[in-house]
PDB file of C-alpha atoms in Angstrom:
ATOM      1  CA  MET A   1     -28.806 -30.370 -28.943  1.00 54.00           C
ATOM      2  CA  THR A   2     -28.792 -32.611 -25.864  1.00 73.00           C
ATOM      3  CA  SER A   3     -25.429 -33.014 -24.152  1.00 91.00           C
ATOM      4  CA  ILE A   4     -23.723 -36.414 -24.140  1.00 96.00           C
ATOM      5  CA  ARG A   5     -22.574 -37.579 -20.723  1.00 97.00           C
ATOM      6  CA  TYR A   6     -19.670 -39.977 -20.214  1.00 98.00           C
ATOM      7  CA  ARG A   7     -19.997 -42.261 -17.210  1.00 98.00           C
ATOM      8  CA  LYS A   8     -18.927 -45.526 -15.631  1.00 98.00           C
ATOM      9  CA  ALA A   9     -21.157 -48.042 -13.903  1.00 98.00           C
ATOM     10  CA  ASP A  10     -19.934 -50.555 -11.330  1.00 98.00           C
ATOM     11  CA  VAL A  11     -21.289 -53.873 -12.577  1.00 98.00           C
ATOM     12  CA  ASP A  12     -20.483 -56.399  -9.882  1.00 96.00           C
ATOM     13  CA  GLY A  13     -16.972 -54.997  -9.539  1.00 97.00           C
ATOM     14  CA  LEU A  14     -16.360 -54.419 -13.247  1.00 98.00           C
ATOM     15  CA  ASN A  15     -16.405 -50.830 -14.490  1.00 98.00           C
ATOM     16  CA  VAL A  16     -18.460 -50.417 -17.661  1.00 98.00           C
ATOM     17  CA  PHE A  17     -17.928 -47.118 -19.432  1.00 98.00           C
ATOM     18  CA  TYR A  18     -20.893 -45.695 -21.329  1.00 98.00           C
ATOM     19  CA  ARG A  19     -22.156 -42.711 -23.249  1.00 98.00           C
ATOM     20  CA  GLU A  20     -25.631 -41.439 -22.496  1.00 98.00           C
ATOM     21  CA  ALA A  21     -27.832 -38.700 -23.918  1.00 98.00           C
ATOM     22  CA  GLY A  22     -31.490 -37.737 -23.954  1.00 97.00           C
ATOM     23  CA  ARG A  23     -34.180 -37.356 -21.310  1.00 95.00           C
ATOM     24  CA  ALA A  24     -34.280 -40.021 -18.639  1.00 94.00           C
ATOM     25  CA  ASP A  25     -38.008 -40.545 -19.290  1.00 95.00           C
ATOM     26  CA  ALA A  26     -37.706 -40.802 -23.089  1.00 95.00           C
ATOM     27  CA  PRO A  27     -37.999 -44.147 -24.915  1.00 96.00           C
ATOM     28  CA  ALA A  28     -34.672 -45.910 -24.395  1.00 97.00           C
ATOM     29  CA  LEU A  29     -32.329 -47.267 -27.059  1.00 98.00           C
ATOM     30  CA  LEU A  30     -29.371 -49.444 -26.015  1.00 98.00           C
ATOM     31  CA  LEU A  31     -26.538 -49.248 -28.549  1.00 98.00           C
ATOM     32  CA  LEU A  32     -24.223 -52.268 -28.706  1.00 98.00           C
ATOM     33  CA  HIS A  33     -21.010 -51.950 -30.720  1.00 98.00           C
ATOM     34  CA  GLY A  34     -18.920 -54.577 -32.514  1.00 98.00           C
ATOM     35  CA  PHE A  35     -15.332 -55.531 -33.295  1.00 98.00           C
ATOM     36  CA  PRO A  36     -12.841 -53.904 -33.059  1.00 97.00           C
ATOM     37  CA  THR A  37     -14.530 -50.700 -32.006  1.00 98.00           C
ATOM     38  CA  ALA A  38     -16.387 -49.347 -28.957  1.00 98.00           C
ATOM     39  CA  GLY A  39     -19.146 -46.881 -28.113  1.00 98.00           C
ATOM     40  CA  HIS A  40     -17.372 -44.118 -30.015  1.00 98.00           C
ATOM     41  CA  MET A  41     -18.755 -45.665 -33.224  1.00 98.00           C
ATOM     42  CA  PHE A  42     -22.069 -43.983 -32.272  1.00 98.00           C
ATOM     43  CA  ARG A  43     -20.545 -40.492 -31.951  1.00 97.00           C
ATOM     44  CA  GLU A  44     -22.645 -39.124 -34.847  1.00 97.00           C
ATOM     45  CA  LEU A  45     -25.764 -41.207 -34.319  1.00 98.00           C
ATOM     46  CA  ILE A  46     -26.345 -40.214 -30.690  1.00 98.00           C
ATOM     47  CA  PRO A  47     -26.659 -36.440 -31.265  1.00 97.00           C
ATOM     48  CA  ALA A  48     -29.022 -37.054 -34.187  1.00 97.00           C
ATOM     49  CA  LEU A  49     -31.510 -38.946 -32.006  1.00 97.00           C
ATOM     50  CA  SER A  50     -31.020 -37.556 -28.503  1.00 96.00           C
ATOM     51  CA  ASP A  51     -33.815 -34.984 -28.822  1.00 95.00           C
ATOM     52  CA  ARG A  52     -36.386 -37.814 -28.945  1.00 94.00           C
ATOM     53  CA  PHE A  53     -34.822 -40.819 -27.230  1.00 96.00           C
ATOM     54  CA  ARG A  54     -32.661 -41.836 -24.298  1.00 97.00           C
ATOM     55  CA  LEU A  55     -29.549 -43.369 -25.825  1.00 98.00           C
ATOM     56  CA  VAL A  56     -27.096 -45.515 -23.894  1.00 98.00           C
ATOM     57  CA  ALA A  57     -23.928 -46.868 -25.523  1.00 98.00           C
ATOM     58  CA  PRO A  58     -21.744 -49.041 -23.262  1.00 98.00           C
ATOM     59  CA  ASP A  59     -18.275 -50.301 -24.130  1.00 98.00           C
ATOM     60  CA  LEU A  60     -18.181 -54.096 -23.852  1.00 98.00           C
ATOM     61  CA  PRO A  61     -15.708 -55.532 -21.313  1.00 98.00           C
ATOM     62  CA  GLY A  62     -12.252 -55.563 -22.895  1.00 98.00           C
ATOM     63  CA  PHE A  63     -13.205 -52.811 -25.334  1.00 98.00           C
ATOM     64  CA  GLY A  64     -12.861 -49.046 -25.273  1.00 98.00           C
ATOM     65  CA  GLN A  65     -12.865 -47.441 -21.837  1.00 98.00           C
ATOM     66  CA  SER A  66     -14.493 -50.331 -19.977  1.00 98.00           C
ATOM     67  CA  ASP A  67     -12.367 -52.534 -17.747  1.00 98.00           C
ATOM     68  CA  MET A  68     -10.213 -55.133 -19.477  1.00 98.00           C
ATOM     69  CA  PRO A  69      -9.777 -57.778 -16.795  1.00 97.00           C
ATOM     70  CA  ALA A  70      -7.112 -60.421 -17.280  1.00 97.00           C
ATOM     71  CA  ARG A  71      -8.157 -63.570 -19.112  1.00 97.00           C
ATOM     72  CA  GLU A  72      -7.326 -65.544 -15.971  1.00 95.00           C
ATOM     73  CA  SER A  73     -10.074 -63.738 -14.043  1.00 96.00           C
ATOM     74  CA  PHE A  74     -12.683 -63.139 -16.756  1.00 97.00           C
ATOM     75  CA  ALA A  75     -13.820 -65.500 -19.499  1.00 97.00           C
ATOM     76  CA  TYR A  76     -14.000 -63.607 -22.776  1.00 98.00           C
ATOM     77  CA  THR A  77     -17.050 -65.327 -24.194  1.00 98.00           C
ATOM     78  CA  PHE A  78     -20.198 -63.878 -25.708  1.00 98.00           C
ATOM     79  CA  ALA A  79     -22.226 -65.428 -22.911  1.00 98.00           C
ATOM     80  CA  ALA A  80     -20.122 -63.477 -20.411  1.00 98.00           C
ATOM     81  CA  LEU A  81     -20.409 -60.237 -22.413  1.00 98.00           C
ATOM     82  CA  ALA A  82     -24.189 -60.617 -22.527  1.00 98.00           C
ATOM     83  CA  GLN A  83     -24.346 -61.294 -18.798  1.00 98.00           C
ATOM     84  CA  VAL A  84     -22.331 -58.158 -17.996  1.00 98.00           C
ATOM     85  CA  ILE A  85     -24.406 -55.924 -20.284  1.00 98.00           C
ATOM     86  CA  GLU A  86     -27.639 -57.399 -18.964  1.00 98.00           C
ATOM     87  CA  ARG A  87     -26.540 -56.546 -15.426  1.00 98.00           C
ATOM     88  CA  PHE A  88     -25.393 -53.144 -16.672  1.00 98.00           C
ATOM     89  CA  THR A  89     -28.937 -52.340 -17.821  1.00 98.00           C
ATOM     90  CA  GLU A  90     -30.224 -53.315 -14.386  1.00 98.00           C
ATOM     91  CA  VAL A  91     -27.611 -51.199 -12.586  1.00 98.00           C
ATOM     92  CA  ILE A  92     -28.441 -48.034 -14.560  1.00 98.00           C
ATOM     93  CA  GLY A  93     -32.204 -48.659 -14.469  1.00 96.00           C
ATOM     94  CA  LEU A  94     -33.037 -49.629 -18.058  1.00 97.00           C
ATOM     95  CA  ALA A  95     -36.161 -51.726 -17.523  1.00 95.00           C
ATOM     96  CA  ARG A  96     -37.458 -51.766 -21.113  1.00 97.00           C
ATOM     97  CA  PHE A  97     -35.585 -50.625 -24.164  1.00 98.00           C
ATOM     98  CA  SER A  98     -35.039 -50.988 -27.874  1.00 98.00           C
ATOM     99  CA  LEU A  99     -31.817 -52.651 -29.018  1.00 98.00           C
ATOM    100  CA  TYR A 100     -29.429 -51.370 -31.673  1.00 98.00           C
ATOM    101  CA  VAL A 101     -27.005 -54.182 -32.469  1.00 98.00           C
ATOM    102  CA  PHE A 102     -23.951 -54.151 -34.713  1.00 98.00           C
ATOM    103  CA  ASP A 103     -21.528 -57.018 -35.388  1.00 98.00           C
ATOM    104  CA  TYR A 104     -20.545 -58.423 -31.933  1.00 98.00           C
ATOM    105  CA  GLY A 105     -23.411 -56.461 -30.441  1.00 98.00           C
ATOM    106  CA  ALA A 106     -25.888 -58.739 -32.221  1.00 98.00           C
ATOM    107  CA  PRO A 107     -25.122 -62.044 -30.468  1.00 98.00           C
ATOM    108  CA  THR A 108     -24.696 -60.084 -27.230  1.00 98.00           C
ATOM    109  CA  GLY A 109     -28.076 -58.399 -27.565  1.00 98.00           C
ATOM    110  CA  PHE A 110     -29.891 -61.445 -28.945  1.00 98.00           C
ATOM    111  CA  ARG A 111     -28.753 -63.461 -25.918  1.00 98.00           C
ATOM    112  CA  MET A 112     -30.236 -60.759 -23.693  1.00 98.00           C
ATOM    113  CA  ALA A 113     -33.496 -60.904 -25.659  1.00 98.00           C
ATOM    114  CA  LEU A 114     -33.670 -64.685 -25.255  1.00 98.00           C
ATOM    115  CA  ARG A 115     -33.289 -64.388 -21.490  1.00 98.00           C
ATOM    116  CA  HIS A 116     -35.639 -61.436 -21.020  1.00 98.00           C
ATOM    117  CA  PRO A 117     -37.954 -60.957 -24.007  1.00 98.00           C
ATOM    118  CA  GLU A 118     -40.225 -58.799 -21.864  1.00 98.00           C
ATOM    119  CA  ARG A 119     -37.518 -56.115 -21.708  1.00 98.00           C
ATOM    120  CA  ILE A 120     -37.125 -55.705 -25.461  1.00 98.00           C
ATOM    121  CA  VAL A 121     -39.345 -53.108 -27.146  1.00 98.00           C
ATOM    122  CA  SER A 122     -37.849 -53.426 -30.644  1.00 98.00           C
ATOM    123  CA  ILE A 123     -34.620 -54.342 -32.412  1.00 98.00           C
ATOM    124  CA  ILE A 124     -32.523 -52.446 -34.944  1.00 98.00           C
ATOM    125  CA  SER A 125     -29.766 -54.481 -36.569  1.00 98.00           C
ATOM    126  CA  GLN A 126     -26.961 -52.749 -38.435  1.00 98.00           C
ATOM    127  CA  ASN A 127     -24.964 -55.567 -40.003  1.00 98.00           C
ATOM    128  CA  GLY A 128     -25.738 -57.710 -36.985  1.00 98.00           C
ATOM    129  CA  ASN A 129     -26.171 -61.262 -38.196  1.00 98.00           C
ATOM    130  CA  ALA A 130     -28.265 -64.250 -37.033  1.00 98.00           C
ATOM    131  CA  TYR A 131     -28.336 -66.473 -40.145  1.00 98.00           C
ATOM    132  CA  GLU A 132     -25.802 -68.793 -41.768  1.00 97.00           C
ATOM    133  CA  GLU A 133     -26.438 -67.264 -45.187  1.00 97.00           C
ATOM    134  CA  GLY A 134     -25.295 -63.926 -43.822  1.00 98.00           C
ATOM    135  CA  LEU A 135     -21.743 -65.172 -43.226  1.00 98.00           C
ATOM    136  CA  SER A 136     -19.335 -64.536 -46.107  1.00 97.00           C
ATOM    137  CA  ASP A 137     -16.257 -66.512 -47.095  1.00 96.00           C
ATOM    138  CA  GLY A 138     -14.288 -63.961 -45.081  1.00 96.00           C
ATOM    139  CA  TRP A 139     -15.099 -66.125 -42.082  1.00 97.00           C
ATOM    140  CA  SER A 140     -13.158 -69.115 -43.472  1.00 97.00           C
ATOM    141  CA  PRO A 141      -9.966 -68.601 -41.383  1.00 97.00           C
ATOM    142  CA  ILE A 142     -12.069 -68.204 -38.240  1.00 98.00           C
ATOM    143  CA  ARG A 143     -14.140 -71.280 -39.089  1.00 97.00           C
ATOM    144  CA  ALA A 144     -10.890 -73.224 -39.474  1.00 98.00           C
ATOM    145  CA  TYR A 145      -9.989 -72.204 -35.925  1.00 98.00           C
ATOM    146  CA  TRP A 146     -13.390 -73.360 -34.671  1.00 98.00           C
ATOM    147  CA  GLN A 147     -12.751 -76.784 -36.158  1.00 97.00           C
ATOM    148  CA  ASP A 148      -9.158 -77.021 -34.952  1.00 97.00           C
ATOM    149  CA  ALA A 149      -8.122 -74.647 -32.168  1.00 96.00           C
ATOM    150  CA  SER A 150      -4.424 -75.186 -32.834  1.00 97.00           C
ATOM    151  CA  GLN A 151      -1.822 -72.528 -32.160  1.00 97.00           C
ATOM    152  CA  ALA A 152      -1.125 -72.434 -35.899  1.00 97.00           C
ATOM    153  CA  ASN A 153      -4.758 -71.646 -36.717  1.00 98.00           C
ATOM    154  CA  ARG A 154      -4.890 -69.108 -33.881  1.00 98.00           C
ATOM    155  CA  ALA A 155      -1.776 -67.407 -35.230  1.00 97.00           C
ATOM    156  CA  VAL A 156      -3.394 -67.013 -38.653  1.00 97.00           C
ATOM    157  CA  LEU A 157      -6.131 -64.895 -37.060  1.00 98.00           C
ATOM    158  CA  ARG A 158      -3.652 -62.292 -35.857  1.00 98.00           C
ATOM    159  CA  SER A 159      -3.858 -60.691 -39.289  1.00 97.00           C
ATOM    160  CA  PHE A 160      -7.381 -59.549 -38.335  1.00 97.00           C
ATOM    161  CA  LEU A 161      -5.807 -57.486 -35.539  1.00 98.00           C
ATOM    162  CA  SER A 162      -3.323 -55.538 -37.657  1.00 98.00           C
ATOM    163  CA  PRO A 163      -3.725 -51.769 -38.099  1.00 98.00           C
ATOM    164  CA  GLU A 164      -3.990 -52.264 -41.865  1.00 98.00           C
ATOM    165  CA  THR A 165      -6.888 -54.702 -41.470  1.00 98.00           C
ATOM    166  CA  THR A 166      -8.752 -52.270 -39.230  1.00 98.00           C
ATOM    167  CA  VAL A 167      -8.460 -49.558 -41.874  1.00 98.00           C
ATOM    168  CA  TRP A 168      -9.545 -52.069 -44.532  1.00 98.00           C
ATOM    169  CA  GLN A 169     -12.651 -52.932 -42.505  1.00 98.00           C
ATOM    170  CA  TYR A 170     -13.600 -49.261 -42.480  1.00 98.00           C
ATOM    171  CA  THR A 171     -12.927 -48.601 -46.156  1.00 98.00           C
ATOM    172  CA  TYR A 172     -13.836 -51.806 -48.008  1.00 98.00           C
ATOM    173  CA  GLY A 173     -17.021 -51.399 -50.015  1.00 98.00           C
ATOM    174  CA  VAL A 174     -17.162 -47.628 -49.525  1.00 98.00           C
ATOM    175  CA  PRO A 175     -17.526 -45.876 -52.902  1.00 98.00           C
ATOM    176  CA  ASP A 176     -15.946 -42.645 -51.643  1.00 97.00           C
ATOM    177  CA  THR A 177     -13.366 -43.372 -48.964  1.00 97.00           C
ATOM    178  CA  SER A 178     -12.734 -39.654 -48.441  1.00 97.00           C
ATOM    179  CA  LEU A 179     -15.926 -39.786 -46.343  1.00 96.00           C
ATOM    180  CA  ILE A 180     -14.218 -42.068 -43.810  1.00 97.00           C
ATOM    181  CA  SER A 181     -12.806 -40.111 -40.887  1.00 97.00           C
ATOM    182  CA  PRO A 182      -9.549 -41.544 -39.517  1.00 98.00           C
ATOM    183  CA  ASP A 183     -10.785 -40.919 -35.980  1.00 96.00           C
ATOM    184  CA  GLY A 184     -12.625 -44.219 -35.637  1.00 97.00           C
ATOM    185  CA  PHE A 185     -10.033 -46.637 -36.932  1.00 98.00           C
ATOM    186  CA  THR A 186      -7.165 -44.767 -35.243  1.00 98.00           C
ATOM    187  CA  LEU A 187      -8.858 -45.107 -31.859  1.00 98.00           C
ATOM    188  CA  ASP A 188      -9.734 -48.746 -32.540  1.00 98.00           C
ATOM    189  CA  ASN A 189      -6.099 -49.509 -33.335  1.00 98.00           C
ATOM    190  CA  HIS A 190      -5.014 -47.775 -30.141  1.00 98.00           C
ATOM    191  CA  TYR A 191      -7.219 -50.085 -28.090  1.00 98.00           C
ATOM    192  CA  LEU A 192      -6.095 -53.164 -30.030  1.00 98.00           C
ATOM    193  CA  GLU A 193      -2.454 -52.343 -29.277  1.00 97.00           C
ATOM    194  CA  ARG A 194      -2.907 -52.508 -25.497  1.00 97.00           C
ATOM    195  CA  PRO A 195      -0.972 -55.338 -23.812  1.00 97.00           C
ATOM    196  CA  GLY A 196      -3.135 -58.460 -23.708  1.00 97.00           C
ATOM    197  CA  ALA A 197      -5.822 -57.127 -26.034  1.00 98.00           C
ATOM    198  CA  ASP A 198      -4.712 -59.436 -28.851  1.00 98.00           C
ATOM    199  CA  GLU A 199      -5.276 -62.628 -26.854  1.00 98.00           C
ATOM    200  CA  ILE A 200      -8.677 -61.378 -25.690  1.00 98.00           C
ATOM    201  CA  GLN A 201      -9.771 -60.751 -29.269  1.00 98.00           C
ATOM    202  CA  LEU A 202      -8.483 -64.155 -30.385  1.00 98.00           C
ATOM    203  CA  ASP A 203     -10.502 -65.763 -27.588  1.00 98.00           C
ATOM    204  CA  LEU A 204     -13.628 -64.006 -28.875  1.00 98.00           C
ATOM    205  CA  PHE A 205     -12.915 -65.125 -32.446  1.00 98.00           C
ATOM    206  CA  GLY A 206     -12.869 -68.670 -31.154  1.00 98.00           C
ATOM    207  CA  ASP A 207     -16.013 -68.254 -29.086  1.00 98.00           C
ATOM    208  CA  TYR A 208     -17.959 -66.768 -31.987  1.00 98.00           C
ATOM    209  CA  ARG A 209     -18.771 -70.359 -32.959  1.00 98.00           C
ATOM    210  CA  THR A 210     -21.215 -70.406 -30.027  1.00 98.00           C
ATOM    211  CA  ASN A 211     -23.144 -67.571 -31.663  1.00 98.00           C
ATOM    212  CA  VAL A 212     -23.555 -69.528 -34.894  1.00 98.00           C
ATOM    213  CA  ALA A 213     -24.640 -72.548 -32.872  1.00 98.00           C
ATOM    214  CA  MET A 214     -27.327 -70.365 -31.275  1.00 98.00           C
ATOM    215  CA  TYR A 215     -28.715 -69.053 -34.567  1.00 98.00           C
ATOM    216  CA  PRO A 216     -31.677 -71.500 -34.407  1.00 98.00           C
ATOM    217  CA  GLU A 217     -32.493 -70.223 -30.897  1.00 98.00           C
ATOM    218  CA  PHE A 218     -32.302 -66.606 -32.021  1.00 98.00           C
ATOM    219  CA  GLN A 219     -34.547 -67.404 -34.969  1.00 98.00           C
ATOM    220  CA  ALA A 220     -37.052 -69.184 -32.721  1.00 98.00           C
ATOM    221  CA  TYR A 221     -37.167 -66.054 -30.556  1.00 98.00           C
ATOM    222  CA  PHE A 222     -37.891 -63.936 -33.649  1.00 98.00           C
ATOM    223  CA  ARG A 223     -40.708 -66.256 -34.719  1.00 98.00           C
ATOM    224  CA  LYS A 224     -42.292 -66.460 -31.275  1.00 98.00           C
ATOM    225  CA  HIS A 225     -42.046 -62.849 -30.135  1.00 98.00           C
ATOM    226  CA  LYS A 226     -41.869 -61.013 -33.472  1.00 97.00           C
ATOM    227  CA  PRO A 227     -40.326 -57.848 -32.034  1.00 98.00           C
ATOM    228  CA  PRO A 228     -40.688 -54.773 -34.246  1.00 98.00           C
ATOM    229  CA  PHE A 229     -37.543 -55.065 -36.337  1.00 98.00           C
ATOM    230  CA  LEU A 230     -35.503 -52.797 -38.590  1.00 98.00           C
ATOM    231  CA  ALA A 231     -32.376 -53.887 -40.474  1.00 98.00           C
ATOM    232  CA  VAL A 232     -30.132 -51.053 -41.697  1.00 98.00           C
ATOM    233  CA  TRP A 233     -27.365 -52.718 -43.653  1.00 98.00           C
ATOM    234  CA  GLY A 234     -24.183 -51.691 -45.391  1.00 98.00           C
ATOM    235  CA  LYS A 235     -24.720 -53.826 -48.486  1.00 98.00           C
ATOM    236  CA  ASN A 236     -20.998 -54.085 -49.336  1.00 98.00           C
ATOM    237  CA  ASP A 237     -19.969 -55.557 -45.982  1.00 98.00           C
ATOM    238  CA  PRO A 238     -17.176 -58.121 -46.570  1.00 97.00           C
ATOM    239  CA  PHE A 239     -18.252 -60.224 -43.560  1.00 97.00           C
ATOM    240  CA  PHE A 240     -22.043 -59.977 -43.240  1.00 98.00           C
ATOM    241  CA  LEU A 241     -23.854 -60.369 -46.551  1.00 98.00           C
ATOM    242  CA  PRO A 242     -27.163 -58.767 -47.590  1.00 98.00           C
ATOM    243  CA  ALA A 243     -28.767 -62.227 -47.435  1.00 98.00           C
ATOM    244  CA  GLY A 244     -28.343 -62.036 -43.675  1.00 98.00           C
ATOM    245  CA  ALA A 245     -30.497 -58.907 -43.607  1.00 98.00           C
ATOM    246  CA  THR A 246     -33.340 -60.213 -45.754  1.00 98.00           C
ATOM    247  CA  ALA A 247     -33.341 -63.510 -43.808  1.00 98.00           C
ATOM    248  CA  PHE A 248     -34.881 -61.715 -40.826  1.00 98.00           C
ATOM    249  CA  GLN A 249     -38.079 -61.376 -42.868  1.00 98.00           C
ATOM    250  CA  ARG A 250     -38.356 -65.148 -43.027  1.00 97.00           C
ATOM    251  CA  ASP A 251     -39.007 -65.292 -39.286  1.00 98.00           C
ATOM    252  CA  MET A 252     -40.520 -61.808 -38.930  1.00 98.00           C
ATOM    253  CA  PRO A 253     -42.503 -61.024 -42.106  1.00 97.00           C
ATOM    254  CA  GLY A 254     -43.095 -57.487 -40.858  1.00 96.00           C
ATOM    255  CA  ALA A 255     -39.388 -56.694 -40.499  1.00 98.00           C
ATOM    256  CA  GLU A 256     -38.170 -53.654 -42.420  1.00 97.00           C
ATOM    257  CA  VAL A 257     -34.902 -53.982 -44.360  1.00 98.00           C
ATOM    258  CA  ARG A 258     -33.016 -50.992 -45.741  1.00 98.00           C
ATOM    259  CA  PHE A 259     -29.716 -51.217 -47.608  1.00 98.00           C
ATOM    260  CA  PHE A 260     -27.080 -48.515 -47.918  1.00 98.00           C
ATOM    261  CA  ASP A 261     -24.295 -48.330 -50.486  1.00 98.00           C
ATOM    262  CA  THR A 262     -21.441 -48.646 -48.025  1.00 98.00           C
ATOM    263  CA  GLY A 263     -19.418 -51.208 -46.100  1.00 98.00           C
ATOM    264  CA  HIS A 264     -19.222 -52.770 -42.643  1.00 98.00           C
ATOM    265  CA  PHE A 265     -19.090 -49.523 -40.643  1.00 98.00           C
ATOM    266  CA  ALA A 266     -22.164 -47.995 -42.226  1.00 98.00           C
ATOM    267  CA  LEU A 267     -22.459 -45.212 -39.644  1.00 98.00           C
ATOM    268  CA  GLU A 268     -19.160 -43.752 -40.837  1.00 98.00           C
ATOM    269  CA  THR A 269     -20.763 -42.715 -44.120  1.00 98.00           C
ATOM    270  CA  HIS A 270     -24.527 -42.893 -43.557  1.00 98.00           C
ATOM    271  CA  ALA A 271     -25.164 -41.809 -39.961  1.00 97.00           C
ATOM    272  CA  ARG A 272     -27.662 -39.170 -41.057  1.00 97.00           C
ATOM    273  CA  GLU A 273     -29.651 -41.569 -43.240  1.00 98.00           C
ATOM    274  CA  ILE A 274     -29.618 -44.330 -40.641  1.00 98.00           C
ATOM    275  CA  ALA A 275     -30.678 -41.899 -37.921  1.00 98.00           C
ATOM    276  CA  ALA A 276     -33.611 -40.828 -40.100  1.00 97.00           C
ATOM    277  CA  SER A 277     -34.614 -44.470 -40.619  1.00 98.00           C
ATOM    278  CA  ILE A 278     -34.428 -45.144 -36.890  1.00 97.00           C
ATOM    279  CA  GLY A 279     -36.360 -41.987 -36.072  1.00 95.00           C
ATOM    280  CA  ASP A 280     -39.154 -42.981 -38.442  1.00 95.00           C
ATOM    281  CA  PHE A 281     -39.187 -46.573 -37.184  1.00 97.00           C
ATOM    282  CA  LEU A 282     -39.220 -45.771 -33.464  1.00 94.00           C
ATOM    283  CA  GLY A 283     -41.467 -42.763 -33.944  1.00 87.00           C
ATOM    284  CA  GLN A 284     -44.111 -44.893 -35.648  1.00 86.00           C
ATOM    285  CA  LEU A 285     -43.707 -47.552 -32.957  1.00 82.00           C
ATOM    286  CA  ASN A 286     -44.213 -45.033 -30.162  1.00 72.00           C
ATOM    287  CA  SER A 287     -47.179 -43.395 -31.874  1.00 71.00           C
ATOM    288  CA  ASN A 288     -48.842 -46.805 -32.067  1.00 70.00           C
ATOM    289  CA  GLY A 289     -48.335 -47.256 -28.338  1.00 59.00           C
TER     290      GLY A 289
END
């Protein structure tokens, strides 16, 4: 088994922590996490693929072990996150790579693909949405904040940051919750409890509206470039519905869609199965040149 290395990269003065495994000359896969987690969500996926691929999993700014600059000095928007991660790939020498996007990682990665389509070899989306029909009613409180950014509406969103909600995100839709390790949600809650982290996350909730506004641009990219695409989807996700997975095939008829009987954090219960799907997908892609 290939060792995982834990490093930090200086990205224009901002330290981005990342996990890396695999040969430097192997096909590269950039793993982008979501809310409220960090690169540790890939702790089982990375070892399963590191014998064939170079895997790089950065923590987004404000998440995990990456720097969490003050809101006064860093704008917590998805455009800013994408800019930092794009520069991160340049700093560590990732010239061309496949993308694995989950939750917040999707609008981050799709923005990068829009800006530099020549760098993207393929895309794997695990509950990473780009279609209106993929958004459940669970987004209603956040949509209300988009329409009226009042302090009252912002306060309502604090319930999404509670320890109980984090656990619920991990366990909802999982037939056998004894398969869910407490390691992931315990670490996530630790990071959420840091001073200032709550306001950062509320800022990102508000800015998520820009991702929805960009859905037509993401979809136009899919239609024009038709990157090899695999959706691996927890079908019981309370936020991102299965319709969001099948919608990719509307713009990329060749996209593969695979559903798993689990919730939002599909890797917590199906890392082995998802790794096998990715191995087959990327293996076939590489064999075809």
